[in-house]
PDB file of N, CA and C in Angstrom:
ATOM      1  N   MET A  24     105.557 -85.644 -65.657  1.00  0.00           N
ATOM      2  CA  MET A  24     107.579 -85.617 -65.275  1.00  0.00           C
ATOM      3  C   MET A  24     107.240 -84.621 -64.954  1.00  0.00           C
ATOM      4  N   ASP A  25     107.644 -84.227 -63.486  1.00  0.00           N
ATOM      5  CA  ASP A  25     108.094 -83.348 -62.087  1.00  0.00           C
ATOM      6  C   ASP A  25     109.708 -82.552 -62.553  1.00  0.00           C
ATOM      7  N   ILE A  26     109.636 -81.425 -63.522  1.00  0.00           N
ATOM      8  CA  ILE A  26     111.013 -81.344 -63.245  1.00  0.00           C
ATOM      9  C   ILE A  26     111.631 -81.517 -62.662  1.00  0.00           C
ATOM     10  N   ALA A  27     110.726 -80.779 -61.352  1.00  0.00           N
ATOM     11  CA  ALA A  27     111.961 -79.822 -59.942  1.00  0.00           C
ATOM     12  C   ALA A  27     112.414 -82.095 -59.308  1.00  0.00           C
ATOM     13  N   VAL A  28     111.615 -82.506 -59.684  1.00  0.00           N
ATOM     14  CA  VAL A  28     112.386 -83.837 -59.154  1.00  0.00           C
ATOM     15  C   VAL A  28     113.468 -84.209 -59.774  1.00  0.00           C
ATOM     16  N   TRP A  29     113.166 -84.110 -60.715  1.00  0.00           N
ATOM     17  CA  TRP A  29     114.159 -84.458 -62.497  1.00  0.00           C
ATOM     18  C   TRP A  29     115.392 -83.885 -62.041  1.00  0.00           C
ATOM     19  N   LEU A  30     115.460 -82.494 -62.203  1.00  0.00           N
ATOM     20  CA  LEU A  30     116.099 -81.306 -61.680  1.00  0.00           C
ATOM     21  C   LEU A  30     117.103 -82.181 -60.389  1.00  0.00           C
ATOM     22  N   SER A  31     116.578 -82.340 -59.772  1.00  0.00           N
ATOM     23  CA  SER A  31     116.861 -82.507 -58.045  1.00  0.00           C
ATOM     24  C   SER A  31     117.882 -84.052 -58.287  1.00  0.00           C
ATOM     25  N   GLY A  32     116.859 -84.893 -58.887  1.00  0.00           N
ATOM     26  CA  GLY A  32     117.907 -86.176 -59.333  1.00  0.00           C
ATOM     27  C   GLY A  32     119.478 -86.519 -59.892  1.00  0.00           C
ATOM     28  N   LEU A  33     119.424 -85.228 -60.820  1.00  0.00           N
ATOM     29  CA  LEU A  33     120.822 -84.723 -61.381  1.00  0.00           C
ATOM     30  C   LEU A  33     121.650 -83.734 -60.301  1.00  0.00           C
ATOM     31  N   GLY A  34     120.732 -83.096 -59.172  1.00  0.00           N
ATOM     32  CA  GLY A  34     121.693 -82.398 -58.378  1.00  0.00           C
ATOM     33  C   GLY A  34     122.093 -81.512 -58.839  1.00  0.00           C
ATOM     34  N   LEU A  35     120.569 -80.934 -59.617  1.00  0.00           N
ATOM     35  CA  LEU A  35     120.663 -79.531 -59.854  1.00  0.00           C
ATOM     36  C   LEU A  35     119.837 -78.468 -59.766  1.00  0.00           C
ATOM     37  N   GLU A  36     118.876 -78.816 -58.842  1.00  0.00           N
ATOM     38  CA  GLU A  36     118.046 -78.454 -58.433  1.00  0.00           C
ATOM     39  C   GLU A  36     118.307 -77.134 -57.831  1.00  0.00           C
ATOM     40  N   ARG A  37     119.083 -76.635 -57.717  1.00  0.00           N
ATOM     41  CA  ARG A  37     119.438 -74.657 -57.895  1.00  0.00           C
ATOM     42  C   ARG A  37     118.738 -74.995 -59.537  1.00  0.00           C
ATOM     43  N   TYR A  38     118.381 -74.882 -60.158  1.00  0.00           N
ATOM     44  CA  TYR A  38     117.931 -74.460 -61.432  1.00  0.00           C
ATOM     45  C   TYR A  38     116.339 -74.725 -61.421  1.00  0.00           C
ATOM     46  N   GLU A  39     115.332 -75.312 -60.034  1.00  0.00           N
ATOM     47  CA  GLU A  39     114.469 -75.640 -60.115  1.00  0.00           C
ATOM     48  C   GLU A  39     112.889 -73.934 -60.671  1.00  0.00           C
ATOM     49  N   ARG A  40     114.079 -72.974 -59.884  1.00  0.00           N
ATOM     50  CA  ARG A  40     113.079 -71.931 -59.878  1.00  0.00           C
ATOM     51  C   ARG A  40     113.369 -71.657 -61.208  1.00  0.00           C
ATOM     52  N   ALA A  41     114.294 -71.673 -61.725  1.00  0.00           N
ATOM     53  CA  ALA A  41     114.070 -70.425 -63.597  1.00  0.00           C
ATOM     54  C   ALA A  41     113.853 -71.020 -64.122  1.00  0.00           C
ATOM     55  N   PHE A  42     113.429 -72.584 -64.218  1.00  0.00           N
ATOM     56  CA  PHE A  42     113.104 -73.656 -65.353  1.00  0.00           C
ATOM     57  C   PHE A  42     111.511 -73.607 -64.947  1.00  0.00           C
ATOM     58  N   ARG A  43     110.742 -73.571 -63.254  1.00  0.00           N
ATOM     59  CA  ARG A  43     109.334 -73.077 -63.372  1.00  0.00           C
ATOM     60  C   ARG A  43     108.591 -72.069 -63.881  1.00  0.00           C
ATOM     61  N   ASP A  44     109.844 -71.065 -63.494  1.00  0.00           N
ATOM     62  CA  ASP A  44     109.846 -69.225 -63.950  1.00  0.00           C
ATOM     63  C   ASP A  44     109.237 -68.948 -65.354  1.00  0.00           C
ATOM     64  N   ASN A  45     110.266 -70.249 -65.646  1.00  0.00           N
ATOM     65  CA  ASN A  45     109.752 -69.926 -67.625  1.00  0.00           C
ATOM     66  C   ASN A  45     109.257 -71.011 -68.273  1.00  0.00           C
ATOM     67  N   GLU A  46     108.598 -71.983 -67.341  1.00  0.00           N
ATOM     68  CA  GLU A  46     107.161 -72.767 -67.939  1.00  0.00           C
ATOM     69  C   GLU A  46     108.059 -73.890 -68.544  1.00  0.00           C
ATOM     70  N   ILE A  47     109.233 -74.189 -68.022  1.00  0.00           N
ATOM     71  CA  ILE A  47     110.038 -75.245 -69.138  1.00  0.00           C
ATOM     72  C   ILE A  47     109.008 -76.906 -68.614  1.00  0.00           C
ATOM     73  N   ASP A  48     108.889 -77.176 -68.977  1.00  0.00           N
ATOM     74  CA  ASP A  48     108.019 -78.407 -69.026  1.00  0.00           C
ATOM     75  C   ASP A  48     108.434 -79.590 -69.957  1.00  0.00           C
ATOM     76  N   ARG A  49     108.248 -81.114 -69.752  1.00  0.00           N
ATOM     77  CA  ARG A  49     108.991 -82.099 -70.158  1.00  0.00           C
ATOM     78  C   ARG A  49     108.361 -82.226 -71.886  1.00  0.00           C
ATOM     79  N   GLU A  50     107.840 -81.375 -72.924  1.00  0.00           N
ATOM     80  CA  GLU A  50     107.633 -81.043 -74.106  1.00  0.00           C
ATOM     81  C   GLU A  50     108.917 -79.853 -74.481  1.00  0.00           C
ATOM     82  N   THR A  51     108.888 -79.316 -73.266  1.00  0.00           N
ATOM     83  CA  THR A  51     110.144 -77.850 -73.573  1.00  0.00           C
ATOM     84  C   THR A  51     111.347 -78.419 -73.783  1.00  0.00           C
ATOM     85  N   LEU A  52     111.582 -79.759 -72.312  1.00  0.00           N
ATOM     86  CA  LEU A  52     113.180 -79.850 -72.748  1.00  0.00           C
ATOM     87  C   LEU A  52     113.940 -80.408 -73.704  1.00  0.00           C
ATOM     88  N   PRO A  53     113.281 -81.001 -74.858  1.00  0.00           N
ATOM     89  CA  PRO A  53     113.801 -81.059 -76.224  1.00  0.00           C
ATOM     90  C   PRO A  53     113.818 -79.847 -76.982  1.00  0.00           C
ATOM     91  N   LYS A  54     113.601 -78.857 -76.745  1.00  0.00           N
ATOM     92  CA  LYS A  54     113.749 -78.137 -77.352  1.00  0.00           C
ATOM     93  C   LYS A  54     114.745 -76.822 -77.076  1.00  0.00           C
ATOM     94  N   LEU A  55     115.241 -77.507 -75.587  1.00  0.00           N
ATOM     95  CA  LEU A  55     116.560 -76.477 -75.128  1.00  0.00           C
ATOM     96  C   LEU A  55     117.837 -76.137 -76.179  1.00  0.00           C
ATOM     97  N   THR A  56     118.612 -75.061 -75.639  1.00  0.00           N
ATOM     98  CA  THR A  56     119.753 -75.374 -76.831  1.00  0.00           C
ATOM     99  C   THR A  56     120.398 -75.411 -75.739  1.00  0.00           C
ATOM    100  N   THR A  57     121.944 -75.027 -75.928  1.00  0.00           N
ATOM    101  CA  THR A  57     123.096 -74.333 -75.024  1.00  0.00           C
ATOM    102  C   THR A  57     122.723 -72.675 -74.609  1.00  0.00           C
ATOM    103  N   GLU A  58     122.416 -71.987 -75.558  1.00  0.00           N
ATOM    104  CA  GLU A  58     121.882 -70.705 -75.563  1.00  0.00           C
ATOM    105  C   GLU A  58     120.825 -70.210 -74.303  1.00  0.00           C
ATOM    106  N   ASP A  59     119.771 -71.393 -74.510  1.00  0.00           N
ATOM    107  CA  ASP A  59     118.184 -70.920 -73.406  1.00  0.00           C
ATOM    108  C   ASP A  59     118.972 -71.728 -72.445  1.00  0.00           C
ATOM    109  N   LEU A  60     119.746 -72.416 -71.454  1.00  0.00           N
ATOM    110  CA  LEU A  60     120.458 -72.829 -70.138  1.00  0.00           C
ATOM    111  C   LEU A  60     121.184 -72.097 -69.831  1.00  0.00           C
ATOM    112  N   LYS A  61     122.025 -70.970 -71.195  1.00  0.00           N
ATOM    113  CA  LYS A  61     122.985 -69.822 -70.254  1.00  0.00           C
ATOM    114  C   LYS A  61     121.854 -67.915 -70.024  1.00  0.00           C
ATOM    115  N   ASP A  62     120.759 -68.185 -70.885  1.00  0.00           N
ATOM    116  CA  ASP A  62     119.433 -67.569 -70.671  1.00  0.00           C
ATOM    117  C   ASP A  62     119.018 -67.676 -69.040  1.00  0.00           C
ATOM    118  N   LEU A  63     119.066 -68.797 -69.251  1.00  0.00           N
ATOM    119  CA  LEU A  63     118.486 -69.393 -67.769  1.00  0.00           C
ATOM    120  C   LEU A  63     119.547 -69.579 -66.383  1.00  0.00           C
ATOM    121  N   GLY A  64     120.533 -69.442 -66.515  1.00  0.00           N
ATOM    122  CA  GLY A  64     121.626 -68.958 -65.649  1.00  0.00           C
ATOM    123  C   GLY A  64     122.263 -70.092 -65.348  1.00  0.00           C
ATOM    124  N   VAL A  65     121.941 -71.300 -65.697  1.00  0.00           N
ATOM    125  CA  VAL A  65     122.732 -72.446 -66.181  1.00  0.00           C
ATOM    126  C   VAL A  65     124.221 -71.850 -66.754  1.00  0.00           C
ATOM    127  N   LEU A  66     125.388 -72.585 -65.462  1.00  0.00           N
ATOM    128  CA  LEU A  66     126.786 -72.031 -65.672  1.00  0.00           C
ATOM    129  C   LEU A  66     126.762 -73.531 -66.541  1.00  0.00           C
ATOM    130  N   GLY A  67     128.033 -73.482 -66.760  1.00  0.00           N
ATOM    131  CA  GLY A  67     129.088 -74.230 -68.535  1.00  0.00           C
ATOM    132  C   GLY A  67     128.552 -76.138 -68.022  1.00  0.00           C
ATOM    133  N   SER A  68     129.289 -76.141 -67.335  1.00  0.00           N
ATOM    134  CA  SER A  68     129.093 -77.502 -66.697  1.00  0.00           C
ATOM    135  C   SER A  68     127.971 -78.374 -65.829  1.00  0.00           C
ATOM    136  N   HIS A  69     127.378 -77.288 -65.891  1.00  0.00           N
ATOM    137  CA  HIS A  69     125.822 -77.812 -65.704  1.00  0.00           C
ATOM    138  C   HIS A  69     125.253 -78.034 -66.733  1.00  0.00           C
ATOM    139  N   ARG A  70     125.178 -76.554 -68.171  1.00  0.00           N
ATOM    140  CA  ARG A  70     125.029 -76.828 -69.311  1.00  0.00           C
ATOM    141  C   ARG A  70     124.873 -78.491 -69.927  1.00  0.00           C
ATOM    142  N   ARG A  71     126.240 -78.726 -69.696  1.00  0.00           N
ATOM    143  CA  ARG A  71     126.221 -80.337 -70.399  1.00  0.00           C
ATOM    144  C   ARG A  71     125.543 -80.790 -69.805  1.00  0.00           C
ATOM    145  N   LYS A  72     126.019 -81.168 -68.178  1.00  0.00           N
ATOM    146  CA  LYS A  72     125.268 -82.336 -68.134  1.00  0.00           C
ATOM    147  C   LYS A  72     123.626 -81.998 -68.528  1.00  0.00           C
ATOM    148  N   LEU A  73     123.055 -81.419 -68.179  1.00  0.00           N
ATOM    149  CA  LEU A  73     122.049 -80.467 -68.544  1.00  0.00           C
ATOM    150  C   LEU A  73     121.261 -81.325 -70.207  1.00  0.00           C
ATOM    151  N   LEU A  74     122.108 -81.126 -70.802  1.00  0.00           N
ATOM    152  CA  LEU A  74     121.973 -81.490 -72.028  1.00  0.00           C
ATOM    153  C   LEU A  74     122.521 -83.404 -71.972  1.00  0.00           C
ATOM    154  N   ALA A  75     123.086 -83.296 -71.650  1.00  0.00           N
ATOM    155  CA  ALA A  75     123.046 -84.683 -72.115  1.00  0.00           C
ATOM    156  C   ALA A  75     121.959 -85.828 -71.177  1.00  0.00           C
ATOM    157  N   ALA A  76     121.815 -84.998 -69.899  1.00  0.00           N
ATOM    158  CA  ALA A  76     120.157 -85.742 -69.682  1.00  0.00           C
ATOM    159  C   ALA A  76     119.113 -85.943 -70.120  1.00  0.00           C
ATOM    160  N   ILE A  77     118.945 -84.682 -70.825  1.00  0.00           N
ATOM    161  CA  ILE A  77     117.528 -84.075 -71.739  1.00  0.00           C
ATOM    162  C   ILE A  77     117.820 -85.197 -73.424  1.00  0.00           C
ATOM    163  N   ALA A  78     119.358 -85.508 -73.518  1.00  0.00           N
ATOM    164  CA  ALA A  78     119.535 -86.140 -74.450  1.00  0.00           C
ATOM    165  C   ALA A  78     118.840 -87.561 -74.396  1.00  0.00           C
ATOM    166  N   ALA A  79     118.940 -88.032 -73.087  1.00  0.00           N
ATOM    167  CA  ALA A  79     119.026 -89.505 -72.100  1.00  0.00           C
ATOM    168  C   ALA A  79     117.587 -89.837 -72.290  1.00  0.00           C
ATOM    169  N   LEU A  80     116.826 -88.711 -71.885  1.00  0.00           N
ATOM    170  CA  LEU A  80     115.396 -88.771 -71.359  1.00  0.00           C
ATOM    171  C   LEU A  80     114.736 -89.033 -72.507  1.00  0.00           C
ATOM    172  N   HIS A  81     115.016 -88.078 -73.956  1.00  0.00           N
ATOM    173  CA  HIS A  81     114.359 -88.595 -75.042  1.00  0.00           C
ATOM    174  C   HIS A  81     115.297 -89.697 -75.659  1.00  0.00           C
ATOM    175  N   GLY A  82     116.081 -90.722 -75.362  1.00  0.00           N
ATOM    176  CA  GLY A  82     116.673 -91.304 -76.378  1.00  0.00           C
ATOM    177  C   GLY A  82     117.389 -90.293 -77.498  1.00  0.00           C
ATOM    178  N   ASN A  83     117.515 -89.736 -77.551  1.00  0.00           N
ATOM    179  CA  ASN A  83     118.792 -88.895 -78.319  1.00  0.00           C
ATOM    180  C   ASN A  83     120.464 -88.151 -78.347  1.00  0.00           C
ATOM    181  N   ALA A  84     120.788 -87.940 -78.973  1.00  0.00           N
ATOM    182  CA  ALA A  84     121.642 -87.830 -79.299  1.00  0.00           C
ATOM    183  C   ALA A  84     122.115 -86.602 -78.431  1.00  0.00           C
ATOM    184  N   ALA A  85     122.869 -85.676 -77.967  1.00  0.00           N
ATOM    185  CA  ALA A  85     123.151 -84.446 -77.568  1.00  0.00           C
ATOM    186  C   ALA A  85     122.728 -83.648 -78.610  1.00  0.00           C
ATOM    187  N   PRO A  86     122.031 -82.487 -77.851  1.00  0.00           N
ATOM    188  CA  PRO A  86     121.525 -81.314 -79.044  1.00  0.00           C
ATOM    189  C   PRO A  86     123.478 -80.274 -79.855  1.00  0.00           C
ATOM    190  N   LEU A  87     123.299 -80.618 -80.188  1.00  0.00           N
ATOM    191  CA  LEU A  87     124.585 -79.479 -80.629  1.00  0.00           C
ATOM    192  C   LEU A  87     124.447 -78.047 -80.535  1.00  0.00           C
ATOM    193  N   ALA A  88     125.912 -77.417 -79.740  1.00  0.00           N
ATOM    194  CA  ALA A  88     125.523 -76.132 -80.153  1.00  0.00           C
ATOM    195  C   ALA A  88     125.398 -75.673 -81.071  1.00  0.00           C
ATOM    196  N   PRO A  89     125.327 -73.824 -80.641  1.00  0.00           N
ATOM    197  CA  PRO A  89     125.695 -73.388 -82.377  1.00  0.00           C
ATOM    198  C   PRO A  89     126.911 -73.661 -82.377  1.00  0.00           C
ATOM    199  N   ARG A  90     127.824 -73.952 -82.379  1.00  0.00           N
ATOM    200  CA  ARG A  90     129.276 -73.818 -82.672  1.00  0.00           C
ATOM    201  C   ARG A  90     128.927 -74.475 -83.204  1.00  0.00           C
ATOM    202  N   ASP A  91     129.091 -76.340 -82.696  1.00  0.00           N
ATOM    203  CA  ASP A  91     128.975 -77.076 -83.319  1.00  0.00           C
ATOM    204  C   ASP A  91     128.066 -77.867 -84.373  1.00  0.00           C
ATOM    205  N   ARG A  92     127.053 -77.168 -84.460  1.00  0.00           N
ATOM    206  CA  ARG A  92     126.539 -77.084 -86.298  1.00  0.00           C
ATOM    207  C   ARG A  92     127.204 -76.036 -86.755  1.00  0.00           C
ATOM    208  N   ARG A  93     127.174 -74.983 -86.690  1.00  0.00           N
ATOM    209  CA  ARG A  93     128.539 -74.263 -88.408  1.00  0.00           C
ATOM    210  C   ARG A  93     129.273 -75.338 -88.550  1.00  0.00           C
ATOM    211  N   GLU A  94     130.307 -75.286 -87.691  1.00  0.00           N
ATOM    212  CA  GLU A  94     131.145 -76.708 -87.962  1.00  0.00           C
ATOM    213  C   GLU A  94     130.591 -77.763 -88.830  1.00  0.00           C
ATOM    214  N   ARG A  95     129.201 -78.236 -88.319  1.00  0.00           N
ATOM    215  CA  ARG A  95     129.279 -79.615 -88.629  1.00  0.00           C
ATOM    216  C   ARG A  95     128.874 -79.477 -90.469  1.00  0.00           C
ATOM    217  N   CYS A  96     128.098 -78.270 -90.680  1.00  0.00           N
ATOM    218  CA  CYS A  96     128.238 -77.441 -91.903  1.00  0.00           C
ATOM    219  C   CYS A  96     128.929 -77.679 -92.517  1.00  0.00           C
ATOM    220  N   LEU A  97     130.642 -76.647 -91.897  1.00  0.00           N
ATOM    221  CA  LEU A  97     131.241 -76.071 -92.337  1.00  0.00           C
ATOM    222  C   LEU A  97     131.777 -77.884 -92.933  1.00  0.00           C
ATOM    223  N   ARG A  98     131.359 -78.848 -92.592  1.00  0.00           N
ATOM    224  CA  ARG A  98     132.708 -80.550 -92.730  1.00  0.00           C
ATOM    225  C   ARG A  98     132.027 -81.459 -93.912  1.00  0.00           C
ATOM    226  N   MET A  99     130.603 -80.685 -93.810  1.00  0.00           N
ATOM    227  CA  MET A  99     129.627 -81.134 -94.997  1.00  0.00           C
ATOM    228  C   MET A  99     129.943 -80.412 -96.205  1.00  0.00           C
ATOM    229  N   THR A 100     130.284 -79.481 -95.950  1.00  0.00           N
ATOM    230  CA  THR A 100     130.130 -78.363 -97.019  1.00  0.00           C
ATOM    231  C   THR A 100     131.946 -78.693 -97.874  1.00  0.00           C
ATOM    232  N   PHE A 101     132.747 -78.627 -96.907  1.00  0.00           N
ATOM    233  CA  PHE A 101     133.832 -78.605 -97.357  1.00  0.00           C
ATOM    234  C   PHE A 101     135.050 -80.365 -97.652  1.00  0.00           C
ATOM    235  N   GLY A 102     133.610 -81.161 -96.691  1.00  0.00           N
ATOM    236  CA  GLY A 102     135.055 -82.176 -96.498  1.00  0.00           C
ATOM    237  C   GLY A 102     135.906 -82.593 -95.523  1.00  0.00           C
TER     238      GLY A 102
END
């Protein structure tokens, strides 16, 4: 899969260089977190769009942001 083409299809080609410079490929995509995308310089609304697209690409629910994971743990612990 060509990440540049994929990003362009999402209208997010502006991040192609950051993904290339950081060697982000199809194998790396599902491991990206909100924090990783922030570090790459991806803006807030674009982060959500990318996370949703990554999840759809891999047939999974969108990855949880760190805050969401903490809240989920608290709900599981305290009901």
